[in-house]
Amino acid sequence: MSHQQGDDADYMEDEYEMEDVDDDMDEDFRDRELGGSDSEVDEYGYLDNKIADTSSAQARRGRDIQGIPWERLSINREKYRQTRLEQYKNYENIPNSGEDSQKECNKTKKGGRYFEFRNNSRSVKSTILHFQLRNLVWATSKHDVYLMSHFSVIHWSSLTSNKSEVLNVSGHVAPTEKHPGSLLEGFTQTQVSTLAVKDNLLVAGGFQGELICKNLDRPGVSFCTRTTYDDNAITNAVEIYASHSGATHFTASNNDCGVRDFDMEKFQLSKHFQFPWPVNHTSLSPDGKLLVIVGDNADGRLVDSRDGKTITAVGGHLDFSFASAWHPDGITFATGNQDKTCRIWDMRKLSKSLAVLKGNLGAIRSIRYTSDGRFMAMAEPADFVHIFDVKNGYEVEQEIDFFGEISGISFSPDTESLFIGVWDRTYGSLLEYGRRRNYSYLDSLV
């Protein structure tokens, strides 16, 4: 992945803002409703008392789910959507990869209704540091979600509509527990590039190879380490899992071409594998035997999790990949690429992908399966999250359509909720969807 942070910031500013709709907004409305200023107070204070959330009841009555007042703007939603589709520039490391990949894509039927809108919380501001890394939202239950907001990890309860700061890395962070190999001096002003939260463990990865581990049921930080002192040190992704013994582990994918496995029972590095190119994402198979490795190479790899030896290359994408995920069956897995596609693979026949699913605007930067394996969600850099019916062969999809950069997506462990982090100066928020069931009549009792 790109490791020049200044270039990344310039790219996001130039290509990833809702500039068109902002330019078309009535200035009097913006001044009156949004404070008419880009000051630090507006950007970091969020003016919570002036922000209105959107409920499912309001959306059913016709309100825009993001609270965008289209009727008061000089451009309607349909026209702005078309403008975005025509003008959005997908970031590519290999020129024309997005265009060249389209001829292989499956034709899918849109109109699936698997998850329904519940709420848009505009007081919860999810932010992004690196434009290629979008794994900054994690749900630990159908009501509890963790996300990055500037220098803070925030916990949001959709049940109580309360947010609380779990970790602040703007200043000095040092471990309060002593473990061999932990950097007791800690870090200062860590720029968090990726995040993972599962059960009671939170792991934040940084631009300089930092790893900060916090147990959510204990005060303070449990463990700090630096994966590398290499100049190209960005922590691209973290995955938390339970080993066969029940011990909690996590893998860290790094721009120094390394994948590292940490044992959180012993707080020690247990494995370290090196690859020929920067590793952007790693996924461990449900049985713990195989790793999918994707990164700054068109081909990915399927490797043995015990020794890191390559079993086979996984070829088909045309650009660099930044997302991967195993289906719970342990047979199929998915990879997401800057060629604007997600490919589905069967590990028993990797010569050709089972399906090639396309995005609308850009790269597929995040992929998640529900724990029951029924649905798969893939997120583009902005505006679109696609939910596919896995049981019916990925032939039907639900397309969630909004405006803004996507900081991350996460299904709750019980599959009942889907959270989407939206990063935008004006309409940044946390979108919540709930799984549709046949007992929706109970809504009348709420």
PDB file of C-alpha atoms in Angstrom, residues 87-321:
ATOM      1  CA  GLN A  87     -16.812  11.749 -11.731  1.00  0.00           C
ATOM      2  CA  TYR A  88     -15.563   9.640  -8.822  1.00  0.00           C
ATOM      3  CA  LYS A  89     -11.956   8.658  -9.447  1.00  0.00           C
ATOM      4  CA  ASN A  90     -11.004   5.170  -8.302  1.00  0.00           C
ATOM      5  CA  TYR A  91      -7.457   4.934  -6.955  1.00  0.00           C
ATOM      6  CA  GLU A  92      -5.432   2.387  -8.897  1.00  0.00           C
ATOM      7  CA  ASN A  93      -1.837   1.220  -8.584  1.00  0.00           C
ATOM      8  CA  ILE A  94      -2.111  -0.557 -11.933  1.00  0.00           C
ATOM      9  CA  PRO A  95      -3.645   1.703 -14.606  1.00  0.00           C
ATOM     10  CA  ASN A  96      -7.042   0.746 -16.055  1.00  0.00           C
ATOM     11  CA  SER A  97      -7.434  -2.238 -13.728  1.00  0.00           C
ATOM     12  CA  GLY A  98     -10.987  -1.229 -12.840  1.00  0.00           C
ATOM     13  CA  GLU A  99     -12.039  -0.963 -16.465  1.00  0.00           C
ATOM     14  CA  ASP A 100     -10.288  -4.144 -17.564  1.00  0.00           C
ATOM     15  CA  SER A 101     -11.847  -6.242 -14.795  1.00  0.00           C
ATOM     16  CA  GLN A 102     -15.450  -5.484 -15.755  1.00  0.00           C
ATOM     17  CA  LYS A 103     -15.689  -8.042 -18.567  1.00  0.00           C
ATOM     18  CA  GLU A 104     -15.389 -10.910 -16.065  1.00  0.00           C
ATOM     19  CA  CYS A 105     -17.965  -9.672 -13.580  1.00  0.00           C
ATOM     20  CA  ASN A 106     -21.083 -11.669 -12.780  1.00  0.00           C
ATOM     21  CA  LYS A 107     -24.455 -10.133 -13.484  1.00  0.00           C
ATOM     22  CA  THR A 108     -26.282  -9.888 -10.180  1.00  0.00           C
ATOM     23  CA  LYS A 109     -29.890  -9.035  -9.481  1.00  0.00           C
ATOM     24  CA  LYS A 110     -30.412  -6.026  -7.244  1.00  0.00           C
ATOM     25  CA  GLY A 111     -33.381  -5.590  -4.950  1.00  0.00           C
ATOM     26  CA  GLY A 112     -32.527  -7.976  -2.131  1.00  0.00           C
ATOM     27  CA  ARG A 113     -33.963  -6.907   1.236  1.00  0.00           C
ATOM     28  CA  TYR A 114     -31.895  -8.581   3.918  1.00  0.00           C
ATOM     29  CA  PHE A 115     -31.139  -5.738   6.304  1.00  0.00           C
ATOM     30  CA  GLU A 116     -33.334  -2.708   6.962  1.00  0.00           C
ATOM     31  CA  PHE A 117     -32.386   0.770   8.094  1.00  0.00           C
ATOM     32  CA  ARG A 118     -32.622   1.356  11.842  1.00  0.00           C
ATOM     33  CA  ASN A 119     -30.820   4.556  12.668  1.00  0.00           C
ATOM     34  CA  ASN A 120     -28.256   7.119  11.563  1.00  0.00           C
ATOM     35  CA  SER A 121     -26.283   8.557  14.485  1.00  0.00           C
ATOM     36  CA  ARG A 122     -24.642  11.821  13.458  1.00  0.00           C
ATOM     37  CA  SER A 123     -23.192  12.466  16.897  1.00  0.00           C
ATOM     38  CA  VAL A 124     -20.841   9.531  16.264  1.00  0.00           C
ATOM     39  CA  LYS A 125     -18.081  10.657  13.922  1.00  0.00           C
ATOM     40  CA  SER A 126     -16.059   7.868  12.370  1.00  0.00           C
ATOM     41  CA  THR A 127     -12.820   9.061  10.757  1.00  0.00           C
ATOM     42  CA  ILE A 128     -10.141   7.693   8.417  1.00  0.00           C
ATOM     43  CA  LEU A 129      -6.391   8.235   8.519  1.00  0.00           C
ATOM     44  CA  HIS A 130      -5.254   6.325   5.429  1.00  0.00           C
ATOM     45  CA  PHE A 131      -7.468   6.289   2.346  1.00  0.00           C
ATOM     46  CA  GLN A 132      -6.685   2.649   1.500  1.00  0.00           C
ATOM     47  CA  LEU A 133      -7.313   1.209   4.982  1.00  0.00           C
ATOM     48  CA  ARG A 134     -10.965   0.872   5.953  1.00  0.00           C
ATOM     49  CA  ASN A 135     -11.207  -1.499   8.927  1.00  0.00           C
ATOM     50  CA  LEU A 136     -12.055   1.001  11.650  1.00  0.00           C
ATOM     51  CA  VAL A 137     -15.538  -0.152  12.763  1.00  0.00           C
ATOM     52  CA  TRP A 138     -16.158  -3.269  14.891  1.00  0.00           C
ATOM     53  CA  ALA A 139     -19.343  -4.552  16.533  1.00  0.00           C
ATOM     54  CA  THR A 140     -19.112  -6.815  19.571  1.00  0.00           C
ATOM     55  CA  SER A 141     -22.885  -7.213  19.984  1.00  0.00           C
ATOM     56  CA  LYS A 142     -26.004  -6.044  18.175  1.00  0.00           C
ATOM     57  CA  HIS A 143     -25.935  -2.907  20.342  1.00  0.00           C
ATOM     58  CA  ASP A 144     -22.209  -2.295  20.911  1.00  0.00           C
ATOM     59  CA  VAL A 145     -19.792  -0.930  18.336  1.00  0.00           C
ATOM     60  CA  TYR A 146     -16.249   0.480  18.500  1.00  0.00           C
ATOM     61  CA  LEU A 147     -14.796   2.944  15.998  1.00  0.00           C
ATOM     62  CA  MET A 148     -12.014   5.460  15.444  1.00  0.00           C
ATOM     63  CA  SER A 149     -12.824   9.130  15.818  1.00  0.00           C
ATOM     64  CA  HIS A 150      -9.659  11.172  15.215  1.00  0.00           C
ATOM     65  CA  PHE A 151      -7.298  10.193  18.082  1.00  0.00           C
ATOM     66  CA  SER A 152      -9.945   8.324  20.079  1.00  0.00           C
ATOM     67  CA  VAL A 153     -11.439   4.865  20.044  1.00  0.00           C
ATOM     68  CA  ILE A 154     -15.115   5.380  20.811  1.00  0.00           C
ATOM     69  CA  HIS A 155     -17.661   2.907  22.149  1.00  0.00           C
ATOM     70  CA  TRP A 156     -21.207   3.528  20.965  1.00  0.00           C
ATOM     71  CA  SER A 157     -24.279   1.869  22.433  1.00  0.00           C
ATOM     72  CA  SER A 158     -27.178   1.882  19.996  1.00  0.00           C
ATOM     73  CA  LEU A 159     -29.386   0.706  22.855  1.00  0.00           C
ATOM     74  CA  THR A 160     -28.807   3.753  25.053  1.00  0.00           C
ATOM     75  CA  SER A 161     -27.506   6.166  22.382  1.00  0.00           C
ATOM     76  CA  ASN A 162     -24.481   6.875  24.551  1.00  0.00           C
ATOM     77  CA  LYS A 163     -20.878   7.163  23.446  1.00  0.00           C
ATOM     78  CA  SER A 164     -17.775   6.892  25.593  1.00  0.00           C
ATOM     79  CA  GLU A 165     -14.056   7.140  24.970  1.00  0.00           C
ATOM     80  CA  VAL A 166     -12.249   3.844  25.403  1.00  0.00           C
ATOM     81  CA  LEU A 167      -8.737   4.856  24.332  1.00  0.00           C
ATOM     82  CA  ASN A 168      -7.139   8.202  23.550  1.00  0.00           C
ATOM     83  CA  VAL A 169      -3.842   8.147  21.659  1.00  0.00           C
ATOM     84  CA  SER A 170      -3.415  11.899  21.123  1.00  0.00           C
ATOM     85  CA  GLY A 171      -0.913  12.105  23.956  1.00  0.00           C
ATOM     86  CA  HIS A 172       1.295   9.558  25.678  1.00  0.00           C
ATOM     87  CA  VAL A 173       0.066   5.958  25.905  1.00  0.00           C
ATOM     88  CA  ALA A 174       2.001   3.409  27.968  1.00  0.00           C
ATOM     89  CA  PRO A 175       1.111  -0.058  29.262  1.00  0.00           C
ATOM     90  CA  THR A 176      -0.096  -0.296  32.859  1.00  0.00           C
ATOM     91  CA  GLU A 177       0.734  -3.994  32.957  1.00  0.00           C
ATOM     92  CA  LYS A 178       4.208  -5.509  32.768  1.00  0.00           C
ATOM     93  CA  HIS A 179       4.798  -8.254  30.241  1.00  0.00           C
ATOM     94  CA  PRO A 180       8.006  -9.493  28.585  1.00  0.00           C
ATOM     95  CA  GLY A 181       8.598  -7.677  25.332  1.00  0.00           C
ATOM     96  CA  SER A 182       6.168  -4.882  26.059  1.00  0.00           C
ATOM     97  CA  LEU A 183       7.483  -1.350  25.421  1.00  0.00           C
ATOM     98  CA  LEU A 184       7.008   0.154  28.845  1.00  0.00           C
ATOM     99  CA  GLU A 185       7.840   3.626  27.516  1.00  0.00           C
ATOM    100  CA  GLY A 186       4.805   3.409  25.228  1.00  0.00           C
ATOM    101  CA  PHE A 187       4.031   5.765  22.358  1.00  0.00           C
ATOM    102  CA  THR A 188       3.184   9.414  21.824  1.00  0.00           C
ATOM    103  CA  GLN A 189       0.557  10.698  19.387  1.00  0.00           C
ATOM    104  CA  THR A 190      -0.064   7.397  17.672  1.00  0.00           C
ATOM    105  CA  GLN A 191      -1.707   7.707  14.273  1.00  0.00           C
ATOM    106  CA  VAL A 192      -4.049   4.719  14.177  1.00  0.00           C
ATOM    107  CA  SER A 193      -4.212   3.130  10.734  1.00  0.00           C
ATOM    108  CA  THR A 194      -6.248   0.034  11.608  1.00  0.00           C
ATOM    109  CA  LEU A 195      -8.309  -1.408  14.424  1.00  0.00           C
ATOM    110  CA  ALA A 196      -9.773  -4.714  15.603  1.00  0.00           C
ATOM    111  CA  VAL A 197     -12.089  -5.464  18.518  1.00  0.00           C
ATOM    112  CA  LYS A 198     -13.375  -8.885  19.532  1.00  0.00           C
ATOM    113  CA  ASP A 199     -14.883  -9.973  22.826  1.00  0.00           C
ATOM    114  CA  ASN A 200     -12.848  -8.046  25.414  1.00  0.00           C
ATOM    115  CA  LEU A 201      -9.707  -7.364  23.379  1.00  0.00           C
ATOM    116  CA  LEU A 202      -9.014  -4.179  21.421  1.00  0.00           C
ATOM    117  CA  VAL A 203      -5.930  -3.880  19.198  1.00  0.00           C
ATOM    118  CA  ALA A 204      -4.980  -0.632  17.467  1.00  0.00           C
ATOM    119  CA  GLY A 205      -2.260  -0.561  14.813  1.00  0.00           C
ATOM    120  CA  GLY A 206      -0.295   2.552  13.896  1.00  0.00           C
ATOM    121  CA  PHE A 207       1.566   4.250  11.062  1.00  0.00           C
ATOM    122  CA  GLN A 208       4.961   3.520  12.633  1.00  0.00           C
ATOM    123  CA  GLY A 209       4.323  -0.162  13.282  1.00  0.00           C
ATOM    124  CA  GLU A 210       2.776   0.455  16.704  1.00  0.00           C
ATOM    125  CA  LEU A 211       0.466  -2.107  18.283  1.00  0.00           C
ATOM    126  CA  ILE A 212      -1.577  -1.074  21.324  1.00  0.00           C
ATOM    127  CA  CYS A 213      -3.547  -3.802  23.107  1.00  0.00           C
ATOM    128  CA  LYS A 214      -6.256  -3.072  25.636  1.00  0.00           C
ATOM    129  CA  ASN A 215      -8.500  -5.427  27.569  1.00  0.00           C
ATOM    130  CA  LEU A 216     -11.899  -3.776  27.684  1.00  0.00           C
ATOM    131  CA  ASP A 217     -12.733  -5.290  31.056  1.00  0.00           C
ATOM    132  CA  ARG A 218      -9.636  -3.785  32.709  1.00  0.00           C
ATOM    133  CA  PRO A 219      -8.441  -0.197  33.074  1.00  0.00           C
ATOM    134  CA  GLY A 220      -5.372   1.026  31.221  1.00  0.00           C
ATOM    135  CA  VAL A 221      -3.424  -0.469  28.333  1.00  0.00           C
ATOM    136  CA  SER A 222      -2.233  -4.072  28.648  1.00  0.00           C
ATOM    137  CA  PHE A 223       0.524  -4.293  26.047  1.00  0.00           C
ATOM    138  CA  CYS A 224       2.465  -2.087  23.638  1.00  0.00           C
ATOM    139  CA  THR A 225       4.913  -3.181  20.994  1.00  0.00           C
ATOM    140  CA  ARG A 226       6.372  -2.033  17.705  1.00  0.00           C
ATOM    141  CA  THR A 227       6.404  -4.575  14.891  1.00  0.00           C
ATOM    142  CA  THR A 228       9.318  -2.952  13.122  1.00  0.00           C
ATOM    143  CA  TYR A 229      11.497   0.160  13.055  1.00  0.00           C
ATOM    144  CA  ASP A 230      11.554   0.021   9.288  1.00  0.00           C
ATOM    145  CA  ASP A 231      10.647   3.259   7.486  1.00  0.00           C
ATOM    146  CA  ASN A 232       7.862   1.399   5.703  1.00  0.00           C
ATOM    147  CA  ALA A 233       6.159   0.290   8.880  1.00  0.00           C
ATOM    148  CA  ILE A 234       2.399   0.902   8.571  1.00  0.00           C
ATOM    149  CA  THR A 235       0.191  -1.664  10.279  1.00  0.00           C
ATOM    150  CA  ASN A 236      -2.346  -2.380   7.548  1.00  0.00           C
ATOM    151  CA  ALA A 237      -4.712  -4.806   9.253  1.00  0.00           C
ATOM    152  CA  VAL A 238      -5.283  -6.753  12.462  1.00  0.00           C
ATOM    153  CA  GLU A 239      -7.371  -9.896  12.949  1.00  0.00           C
ATOM    154  CA  ILE A 240      -8.217 -11.278  16.411  1.00  0.00           C
ATOM    155  CA  TYR A 241      -9.009 -14.973  16.770  1.00  0.00           C
ATOM    156  CA  ALA A 242      -9.141 -17.802  19.305  1.00  0.00           C
ATOM    157  CA  SER A 243      -6.657 -20.665  18.876  1.00  0.00           C
ATOM    158  CA  HIS A 244      -7.680 -24.307  19.256  1.00  0.00           C
ATOM    159  CA  SER A 245      -6.496 -24.167  22.866  1.00  0.00           C
ATOM    160  CA  GLY A 246      -8.821 -21.241  23.520  1.00  0.00           C
ATOM    161  CA  ALA A 247      -6.005 -18.695  23.805  1.00  0.00           C
ATOM    162  CA  THR A 248      -6.605 -15.301  22.236  1.00  0.00           C
ATOM    163  CA  HIS A 249      -4.272 -14.421  19.370  1.00  0.00           C
ATOM    164  CA  PHE A 250      -4.108 -11.764  16.713  1.00  0.00           C
ATOM    165  CA  THR A 251      -2.328 -11.425  13.383  1.00  0.00           C
ATOM    166  CA  ALA A 252      -0.894  -8.112  12.200  1.00  0.00           C
ATOM    167  CA  SER A 253      -0.388  -7.437   8.472  1.00  0.00           C
ATOM    168  CA  ASN A 254       2.340  -4.933   7.818  1.00  0.00           C
ATOM    169  CA  ASN A 255       3.803  -2.785   5.075  1.00  0.00           C
ATOM    170  CA  ASP A 256       7.269  -4.188   5.787  1.00  0.00           C
ATOM    171  CA  CYS A 257       6.077  -7.392   4.048  1.00  0.00           C
ATOM    172  CA  GLY A 258       5.575  -9.192   7.337  1.00  0.00           C
ATOM    173  CA  VAL A 259       2.712 -11.060   8.987  1.00  0.00           C
ATOM    174  CA  ARG A 260       3.074 -11.509  12.737  1.00  0.00           C
ATOM    175  CA  ASP A 261       1.066 -13.627  15.142  1.00  0.00           C
ATOM    176  CA  PHE A 262       0.832 -12.568  18.791  1.00  0.00           C
ATOM    177  CA  ASP A 263      -0.283 -14.760  21.698  1.00  0.00           C
ATOM    178  CA  MET A 264      -2.293 -12.537  24.051  1.00  0.00           C
ATOM    179  CA  GLU A 265      -2.271 -15.081  26.865  1.00  0.00           C
ATOM    180  CA  LYS A 266       1.519 -14.839  27.044  1.00  0.00           C
ATOM    181  CA  PHE A 267       1.734 -11.361  25.449  1.00  0.00           C
ATOM    182  CA  GLN A 268       4.417 -12.592  23.093  1.00  0.00           C
ATOM    183  CA  LEU A 269       5.157 -12.758  19.388  1.00  0.00           C
ATOM    184  CA  SER A 270       4.593 -16.380  18.390  1.00  0.00           C
ATOM    185  CA  LYS A 271       5.138 -16.360  14.594  1.00  0.00           C
ATOM    186  CA  HIS A 272       6.639 -14.052  11.982  1.00  0.00           C
ATOM    187  CA  PHE A 273       6.336 -14.703   8.242  1.00  0.00           C
ATOM    188  CA  GLN A 274       7.894 -12.611   5.456  1.00  0.00           C
ATOM    189  CA  PHE A 275       6.553 -12.167   1.922  1.00  0.00           C
ATOM    190  CA  PRO A 276       7.912 -10.494  -1.240  1.00  0.00           C
ATOM    191  CA  TRP A 277       5.523  -7.533  -1.065  1.00  0.00           C
ATOM    192  CA  PRO A 278       3.699  -5.400   1.537  1.00  0.00           C
ATOM    193  CA  VAL A 279       0.850  -7.344   3.124  1.00  0.00           C
ATOM    194  CA  ASN A 280      -2.396  -5.389   3.266  1.00  0.00           C
ATOM    195  CA  HIS A 281      -4.724  -7.961   4.790  1.00  0.00           C
ATOM    196  CA  THR A 282      -4.660 -11.477   6.232  1.00  0.00           C
ATOM    197  CA  SER A 283      -7.512 -13.867   7.056  1.00  0.00           C
ATOM    198  CA  LEU A 284      -7.238 -17.093   9.033  1.00  0.00           C
ATOM    199  CA  SER A 285      -9.436 -20.040   8.025  1.00  0.00           C
ATOM    200  CA  PRO A 286     -12.042 -21.213  10.567  1.00  0.00           C
ATOM    201  CA  ASP A 287     -10.024 -24.361  11.319  1.00  0.00           C
ATOM    202  CA  GLY A 288      -6.902 -22.263  11.896  1.00  0.00           C
ATOM    203  CA  LYS A 289      -4.808 -24.131   9.309  1.00  0.00           C
ATOM    204  CA  LEU A 290      -4.676 -21.699   6.383  1.00  0.00           C
ATOM    205  CA  LEU A 291      -4.004 -18.007   5.841  1.00  0.00           C
ATOM    206  CA  VAL A 292      -5.173 -15.905   2.931  1.00  0.00           C
ATOM    207  CA  ILE A 293      -2.508 -13.263   2.244  1.00  0.00           C
ATOM    208  CA  VAL A 294      -3.225 -10.253   0.001  1.00  0.00           C
ATOM    209  CA  GLY A 295      -1.201  -7.119  -0.590  1.00  0.00           C
ATOM    210  CA  ASP A 296       0.731  -5.035  -3.093  1.00  0.00           C
ATOM    211  CA  ASN A 297       0.572  -7.685  -5.773  1.00  0.00           C
ATOM    212  CA  ALA A 298      -2.179  -8.714  -8.165  1.00  0.00           C
ATOM    213  CA  ASP A 299      -1.968 -12.328  -6.971  1.00  0.00           C
ATOM    214  CA  GLY A 300      -2.689 -13.336  -3.419  1.00  0.00           C
ATOM    215  CA  ARG A 301      -1.462 -16.421  -1.594  1.00  0.00           C
ATOM    216  CA  LEU A 302      -2.895 -19.293   0.364  1.00  0.00           C
ATOM    217  CA  VAL A 303      -0.315 -20.288   2.975  1.00  0.00           C
ATOM    218  CA  ASP A 304       0.132 -22.769   5.803  1.00  0.00           C
ATOM    219  CA  SER A 305      -0.554 -20.952   9.075  1.00  0.00           C
ATOM    220  CA  ARG A 306       2.016 -23.070  10.939  1.00  0.00           C
ATOM    221  CA  ASP A 307       5.109 -22.148   8.935  1.00  0.00           C
ATOM    222  CA  GLY A 308       3.984 -19.497   6.437  1.00  0.00           C
ATOM    223  CA  LYS A 309       4.892 -21.633   3.435  1.00  0.00           C
ATOM    224  CA  THR A 310       2.924 -20.894   0.288  1.00  0.00           C
ATOM    225  CA  ILE A 311       0.520 -23.644  -0.742  1.00  0.00           C
ATOM    226  CA  THR A 312      -0.635 -21.914  -3.908  1.00  0.00           C
ATOM    227  CA  ALA A 313      -0.967 -18.516  -5.527  1.00  0.00           C
ATOM    228  CA  VAL A 314      -4.452 -17.055  -5.932  1.00  0.00           C
ATOM    229  CA  GLY A 315      -4.563 -15.292  -9.298  1.00  0.00           C
ATOM    230  CA  GLY A 316      -7.258 -13.347 -11.099  1.00  0.00           C
ATOM    231  CA  HIS A 317      -7.281  -9.796  -9.737  1.00  0.00           C
ATOM    232  CA  LEU A 318      -5.646  -7.037 -11.772  1.00  0.00           C
ATOM    233  CA  ASP A 319      -4.470  -4.655  -9.024  1.00  0.00           C
ATOM    234  CA  PHE A 320      -3.497  -4.610  -5.342  1.00  0.00           C
ATOM    235  CA  SER A 321      -5.844  -6.177  -2.781  1.00  0.00           C
TER     236      SER A 321
END
